[in-house]
mmCIF file of C-alpha atoms and ligand atoms in Angstrom:
data_model
loop_
_atom_site.group_PDB
_atom_site.id
_atom_site.type_symbol
_atom_site.label_atom_id
_atom_site.label_comp_id
_atom_site.label_asym_id
_atom_site.label_seq_id
_atom_site.Cartn_x
_atom_site.Cartn_y
_atom_site.Cartn_z
ATOM 1 C CA MET W 3 13.572 -14.872 -1.308
ATOM 2 C CA GLY W 4 10.729 -13.374 0.173
ATOM 3 C CA GLY W 5 8.392 -16.620 -0.310
ATOM 4 C CA ILE W 6 7.371 -15.557 -3.298
ATOM 5 C CA THR W 7 9.344 -15.176 -6.247
ATOM 6 C CA TYR W 8 13.215 -15.727 -7.431
ATOM 7 C CA ASP W 9 16.166 -13.758 -5.895
ATOM 8 C CA TYR W 10 17.582 -13.613 -9.688
ATOM 9 C CA MET W 11 14.133 -12.677 -10.576
ATOM 10 C CA GLU W 12 13.669 -9.734 -8.042
ATOM 11 C CA ARG W 13 17.430 -8.493 -8.547
ATOM 12 C CA TYR W 14 16.990 -8.626 -12.475
ATOM 13 C CA ILE W 15 13.798 -6.550 -12.184
ATOM 14 C CA ARG W 16 14.956 -4.108 -9.276
ATOM 15 C CA ASP W 17 18.192 -3.388 -11.480
ATOM 16 C CA LEU W 18 15.991 -2.220 -14.207
ATOM 17 C CA ILE W 19 13.745 0.376 -12.302
ATOM 18 C CA PRO W 20 15.674 3.784 -12.379
ATOM 19 C CA GLU W 21 16.471 5.421 -9.860
ATOM 20 C CA ASN W 22 14.671 8.025 -7.798
ATOM 21 C CA ASN W 23 15.301 11.829 -7.247
ATOM 22 C CA ASP W 24 17.485 12.267 -4.119
ATOM 23 C CA PHE W 25 14.444 13.506 -1.902
ATOM 24 C CA LEU W 26 13.110 9.963 -2.392
ATOM 25 C CA LYS W 27 16.733 8.290 -2.039
ATOM 26 C CA GLU W 28 16.971 10.121 1.381
ATOM 27 C CA LEU W 29 13.574 8.508 2.535
ATOM 28 C CA GLU W 30 15.140 5.334 1.590
ATOM 29 C CA GLU W 31 18.258 5.500 3.167
ATOM 30 C CA TYR W 32 16.542 6.559 5.926
ATOM 31 C CA ALA W 33 14.194 3.503 6.324
ATOM 32 C CA THR W 34 16.888 1.400 5.391
ATOM 33 C CA GLU W 35 18.808 3.048 8.859
ATOM 34 C CA TYR W 36 15.911 2.921 11.048
ATOM 35 C CA ASN W 37 14.413 0.040 9.461
ATOM 36 C CA VAL W 38 10.597 1.287 8.278
ATOM 37 C CA PRO W 39 9.121 -1.145 6.376
ATOM 38 C CA ILE W 40 8.240 0.931 3.095
ATOM 39 C CA ILE W 41 6.882 -0.289 -0.134
ATOM 40 C CA GLN W 42 9.126 -2.469 -2.201
ATOM 41 C CA LYS W 43 11.417 -0.932 -4.959
ATOM 42 C CA GLU W 44 9.024 -3.106 -7.857
ATOM 43 C CA GLY W 45 5.817 -2.314 -5.793
ATOM 44 C CA ALA W 46 7.030 1.613 -5.577
ATOM 45 C CA GLN W 47 6.994 1.256 -9.508
ATOM 46 C CA PHE W 48 3.905 -0.696 -9.751
ATOM 47 C CA LEU W 49 2.168 2.493 -7.924
ATOM 48 C CA LYS W 50 3.780 4.932 -10.453
ATOM 49 C CA THR W 51 2.599 2.973 -13.282
ATOM 50 C CA ILE W 52 -1.059 2.534 -12.216
ATOM 51 C CA VAL W 53 -0.774 6.449 -11.000
ATOM 52 C CA ALA W 54 0.051 7.162 -14.873
ATOM 53 C CA ILE W 55 -3.133 5.252 -15.901
ATOM 54 C CA LYS W 56 -5.202 6.091 -13.903
ATOM 55 C CA LYS W 57 -3.992 9.658 -12.939
ATOM 56 C CA PRO W 58 -6.237 9.931 -9.651
ATOM 57 C CA LYS W 59 -7.429 13.414 -8.274
ATOM 58 C CA LYS W 60 -8.177 11.769 -4.734
ATOM 59 C CA VAL W 61 -6.031 9.493 -2.967
ATOM 60 C CA LEU W 62 -6.374 7.464 0.103
ATOM 61 C CA GLU W 63 -3.992 5.500 1.737
ATOM 62 C CA LEU W 64 -3.841 3.352 4.984
ATOM 63 C CA GLY W 65 -0.255 3.544 6.511
ATOM 64 C CA THR W 66 2.129 6.363 6.108
ATOM 65 C CA ALA W 67 5.324 5.124 7.862
ATOM 66 C CA ILE W 68 7.627 8.158 6.693
ATOM 67 C CA GLY W 69 5.331 9.382 3.629
ATOM 68 C CA TYR W 70 7.679 7.607 1.326
ATOM 69 C CA SER W 71 4.669 5.828 -0.806
ATOM 70 C CA ALA W 72 2.589 9.026 -0.317
ATOM 71 C CA LEU W 73 5.249 11.289 -1.706
ATOM 72 C CA THR W 74 6.061 8.687 -4.567
ATOM 73 C CA ILE W 75 2.451 8.974 -5.216
ATOM 74 C CA TYR W 76 2.218 12.827 -5.509
ATOM 75 C CA GLN W 77 5.506 13.296 -7.270
ATOM 76 C CA SER W 78 4.145 10.962 -10.065
ATOM 77 C CA ASN W 79 0.941 13.201 -10.077
ATOM 78 C CA LYS W 80 0.400 15.880 -8.447
ATOM 79 C CA CYS W 81 -3.138 15.429 -6.598
ATOM 80 C CA LYS W 82 -4.958 15.469 -3.126
ATOM 81 C CA ILE W 83 -3.721 12.472 -0.620
ATOM 82 C CA THR W 84 -5.138 11.439 2.513
ATOM 83 C CA THR W 85 -2.714 9.012 4.576
ATOM 84 C CA ILE W 86 -3.878 7.378 7.908
ATOM 85 C CA ASP W 87 -1.042 5.848 10.254
ATOM 86 C CA ARG W 88 -1.605 5.230 13.762
ATOM 87 C CA SER W 89 2.078 5.748 15.074
ATOM 88 C CA ALA W 90 2.510 9.084 16.245
ATOM 89 C CA ASP W 91 6.221 8.835 15.427
ATOM 90 C CA MET W 92 5.641 7.602 11.712
ATOM 91 C CA VAL W 93 3.189 10.655 11.516
ATOM 92 C CA ALA W 94 5.481 13.849 12.958
ATOM 93 C CA LYS W 95 8.101 12.046 10.822
ATOM 94 C CA ALA W 96 5.900 12.015 7.639
ATOM 95 C CA ARG W 97 4.750 15.305 7.989
ATOM 96 C CA GLU W 98 7.985 16.562 8.192
ATOM 97 C CA ASN W 99 9.278 15.030 4.694
ATOM 98 C CA ILE W 100 6.086 15.920 3.434
ATOM 99 C CA GLU W 101 6.542 19.851 3.957
ATOM 100 C CA LYS W 102 10.316 19.344 3.161
ATOM 101 C CA ALA W 103 8.982 18.459 -0.045
ATOM 102 C CA GLY W 104 6.719 21.043 -0.784
ATOM 103 C CA ALA W 105 3.356 18.990 -0.458
ATOM 104 C CA LYS W 106 1.923 20.216 2.976
ATOM 105 C CA GLU W 107 -1.327 21.764 1.134
ATOM 106 C CA ASP W 108 -2.263 18.521 -0.598
ATOM 107 C CA ILE W 109 -1.427 15.893 1.623
ATOM 108 C CA ASN W 110 -2.811 15.266 4.688
ATOM 109 C CA VAL W 111 -1.657 12.791 7.010
ATOM 110 C CA ILE W 112 -4.483 11.520 9.970
ATOM 111 C CA GLU W 113 -3.196 10.157 13.070
ATOM 112 C CA GLY W 114 -5.590 6.943 14.107
ATOM 113 C CA ASP W 115 -6.194 3.477 13.584
ATOM 114 C CA VAL W 116 -7.604 3.117 9.668
ATOM 115 C CA LEU W 117 -10.435 0.817 11.429
ATOM 116 C CA GLU W 118 -11.609 3.868 13.173
ATOM 117 C CA VAL W 119 -10.397 6.657 10.316
ATOM 118 C CA VAL W 120 -11.763 5.298 7.658
ATOM 119 C CA LYS W 121 -15.212 5.179 9.394
ATOM 120 C CA GLY W 122 -15.638 8.448 10.080
ATOM 121 C CA LEU W 123 -14.539 9.553 6.033
ATOM 122 C CA ASP W 124 -17.124 10.440 3.658
ATOM 123 C CA GLU W 125 -15.592 11.201 0.121
ATOM 124 C CA LYS W 126 -14.682 9.481 -2.787
ATOM 125 C CA PHE W 127 -10.898 8.400 -3.553
ATOM 126 C CA ASP W 128 -9.704 7.525 -7.354
ATOM 127 C CA LEU W 129 -6.978 5.377 -5.650
ATOM 128 C CA ILE W 130 -6.871 3.359 -2.637
ATOM 129 C CA PHE W 131 -3.692 2.247 -1.373
ATOM 130 C CA MET W 132 -3.981 -0.232 1.378
ATOM 131 C CA ASP W 133 -0.561 -0.914 3.055
ATOM 132 C CA ALA W 134 -1.819 -1.060 7.057
ATOM 133 C CA GLY W 135 -3.898 -3.283 9.380
ATOM 134 C CA LYS W 136 -2.934 -6.311 7.146
ATOM 135 C CA GLY W 137 -4.983 -8.798 9.489
ATOM 136 C CA HIS W 138 -8.103 -6.268 8.887
ATOM 137 C CA TYR W 139 -8.064 -6.147 5.143
ATOM 138 C CA ASN W 140 -11.324 -8.269 5.131
ATOM 139 C CA HIS W 141 -12.995 -6.161 7.800
ATOM 140 C CA LEU W 142 -12.145 -2.969 5.947
ATOM 141 C CA LEU W 143 -13.107 -3.862 2.272
ATOM 142 C CA ASP W 144 -17.042 -2.669 2.953
ATOM 143 C CA ASP W 145 -15.617 0.610 3.770
ATOM 144 C CA ILE W 146 -12.683 1.319 1.474
ATOM 145 C CA LEU W 147 -15.525 0.242 -1.232
ATOM 146 C CA ARG W 148 -17.931 2.795 -0.190
ATOM 147 C CA LEU W 149 -15.157 5.189 -0.191
ATOM 148 C CA LEU W 150 -13.772 3.994 -3.792
ATOM 149 C CA SER W 151 -14.820 6.216 -6.781
ATOM 150 C CA GLU W 152 -17.339 4.539 -9.372
ATOM 151 C CA ASP W 153 -14.103 3.649 -11.761
ATOM 152 C CA GLY W 154 -11.279 3.896 -8.818
ATOM 153 C CA VAL W 155 -9.237 1.481 -7.896
ATOM 154 C CA ILE W 156 -7.651 -0.361 -4.969
ATOM 155 C CA VAL W 157 -4.021 -1.970 -4.939
ATOM 156 C CA ALA W 158 -3.305 -4.183 -1.846
ATOM 157 C CA ASP W 159 0.139 -4.721 -0.577
ATOM 158 C CA ASN W 160 1.534 -7.553 1.010
ATOM 159 C CA VAL W 161 -1.780 -9.932 0.187
ATOM 160 C CA LEU W 162 1.171 -12.974 0.111
ATOM 161 C CA PHE W 163 2.363 -12.011 3.237
ATOM 162 C CA ARG W 164 5.814 -13.754 2.392
ATOM 163 C CA GLY W 165 3.882 -16.877 0.939
ATOM 164 C CA MET W 166 2.522 -17.876 3.601
ATOM 165 C CA VAL W 167 -0.894 -17.057 2.125
ATOM 166 C CA ALA W 168 -0.027 -19.553 -0.602
ATOM 167 C CA ASN W 169 1.528 -22.246 1.322
ATOM 168 C CA ASP W 170 0.034 -23.931 4.460
ATOM 169 C CA ASP W 171 4.150 -25.236 5.242
ATOM 170 C CA LEU W 172 5.427 -21.421 5.440
ATOM 171 C CA VAL W 173 2.884 -19.990 7.977
ATOM 172 C CA ILE W 174 4.655 -19.097 11.268
ATOM 173 C CA ARG W 175 2.271 -20.034 13.392
ATOM 174 C CA ARG W 176 1.804 -16.669 15.431
ATOM 175 C CA LYS W 177 1.014 -15.181 11.710
ATOM 176 C CA ILE W 178 -1.985 -17.711 11.514
ATOM 177 C CA THR W 179 -4.413 -15.044 12.088
ATOM 178 C CA ILE W 180 -3.097 -12.238 9.677
ATOM 179 C CA VAL W 181 -2.631 -15.508 6.638
ATOM 180 C CA LYS W 182 -6.800 -16.382 7.893
ATOM 181 C CA ARG W 183 -7.953 -12.762 7.366
ATOM 182 C CA MET W 184 -5.742 -11.866 4.205
ATOM 183 C CA ARG W 185 -7.108 -15.544 2.431
ATOM 184 C CA ALA W 186 -10.434 -14.156 3.315
ATOM 185 C CA TYR W 187 -9.514 -10.420 2.078
ATOM 186 C CA LEU W 188 -8.268 -12.289 -1.100
ATOM 187 C CA GLU W 189 -11.641 -14.804 -1.619
ATOM 188 C CA MET W 190 -13.840 -11.647 -1.053
ATOM 189 C CA ILE W 191 -12.667 -9.582 -4.167
ATOM 190 C CA ASN W 192 -12.639 -12.377 -6.244
ATOM 191 C CA GLU W 193 -15.847 -13.830 -5.340
ATOM 192 C CA ARG W 194 -17.626 -10.760 -5.500
ATOM 193 C CA GLU W 195 -19.617 -10.294 -8.588
ATOM 194 C CA GLU W 196 -19.496 -6.689 -9.055
ATOM 195 C CA LEU W 197 -15.483 -6.449 -8.507
ATOM 196 C CA VAL W 198 -12.473 -7.626 -10.668
ATOM 197 C CA THR W 199 -9.111 -8.493 -9.399
ATOM 198 C CA SER W 200 -6.074 -9.456 -10.413
ATOM 199 C CA ILE W 201 -3.106 -10.967 -7.574
ATOM 200 C CA ILE W 202 0.350 -9.793 -8.653
ATOM 201 C CA PRO W 203 2.906 -12.140 -7.212
ATOM 202 C CA MET W 204 5.605 -9.161 -6.917
ATOM 203 C CA GLY W 205 6.900 -7.652 -3.867
ATOM 204 C CA ASP W 206 5.230 -9.478 -1.166
ATOM 205 C CA GLY W 207 1.871 -9.969 -3.530
ATOM 206 C CA ILE W 208 -0.242 -6.983 -5.007
ATOM 207 C CA ALA W 209 -3.764 -7.505 -5.549
ATOM 208 C CA LEU W 210 -5.656 -4.815 -7.835
ATOM 209 C CA THR W 211 -9.005 -4.409 -7.818
ATOM 210 C CA THR W 212 -11.893 -1.888 -9.780
ATOM 211 C CA ARG W 213 -15.351 -2.530 -10.069
ATOM 212 C CA ARG W 214 -16.732 -4.499 -13.269
ATOM 213 C CA LYS W 215 -18.098 -2.048 -15.641
HETATM 214 C C1 LIG J 318 4.291 -0.815 5.704
HETATM 215 S S1 LIG J 318 4.210 0.265 6.472
HETATM 216 C C2 LIG J 318 3.574 1.793 5.572
HETATM 217 C C3 LIG J 318 4.716 1.820 4.628
HETATM 218 C C4 LIG J 318 4.645 3.382 4.034
HETATM 219 N N1 LIG J 318 2.943 2.943 3.050
HETATM 220 C C5 LIG J 318 5.300 3.485 2.610
HETATM 221 O O1 LIG J 318 5.373 2.311 1.577
HETATM 222 O O2 LIG J 318 6.029 3.828 2.543
HETATM 223 C C6 LIG J 318 2.881 0.170 7.734
HETATM 224 C C7 LIG J 318 2.288 1.421 8.749
HETATM 225 O O3 LIG J 318 1.305 1.210 9.331
HETATM 226 C C8 LIG J 318 1.215 1.413 9.995
HETATM 227 N N2 LIG J 318 -0.196 0.669 10.617
HETATM 228 C C9 LIG J 318 0.074 -0.944 11.015
HETATM 229 N N3 LIG J 318 -1.103 -0.933 11.535
HETATM 230 C C10 LIG J 318 -1.815 0.129 11.404
HETATM 231 C C11 LIG J 318 -3.774 0.407 11.916
HETATM 232 N N4 LIG J 318 -4.001 -0.656 12.076
HETATM 233 N N5 LIG J 318 -3.647 1.756 11.766
HETATM 234 C C12 LIG J 318 -3.191 2.601 11.369
HETATM 235 N N6 LIG J 318 -1.611 2.800 11.268
HETATM 236 C C13 LIG J 318 -1.668 1.173 10.956
HETATM 237 C C14 LIG J 318 2.400 1.459 11.204
HETATM 238 O O4 LIG J 318 2.556 2.351 12.235
HETATM 239 C C15 LIG J 318 2.904 1.247 9.733
HETATM 240 O O5 LIG J 318 3.803 2.888 9.825
#
């Protein structure tokens, strides 16, 4: 159990989710073999659902890894995706996968630290998926809101961080800063008048945020 939900519940939900196509399955196998942290199955399904509702034209993703979540979004809804990762190895692998998937023209992978790269962006995105810089979601929020289209949505992953964010007894000492900052992020998105948020205890915890109309 990841400190968020029950094993039997996760297993049941996962078993209901249809298998991905062969290409995404290959990426899942690669991630398992090389220990690359990609979004959990139910999180990917949540993203697909949001994408089916929103039909975003432009997506910003923080944290590319091997391109799995970007390609999951893309295959659900062909759109323009900008995705950022600071690891040169991950960026190279993601670009290779994106090319193999025939999505090179639509998915732009930027190598760099999300904290710096988002500052230099100046366009609007209908969906922003936060999956990198977990100790900095609170610092990223103002830039993310600047980049979010009027009726755009933010999906932030890992917000309950193995349960530690909700329960001091679970906190590992060396993770205390991430936990404090993640709590700050959750407080900010809940307290700001202009925003409405739902925190979902799924996977490692997902926060879904949009602007109040
Ligand atoms: C959880 S993985 C992303 C998984 C991917 N979204 C998926 O589900 O397929 C997080 C990625 O963020 C990158 N990362 C972590 N901190 C970062 C930062 N401050 N700036 C840019 N990338 C960062 C790591 O290199 C890693 O590849």
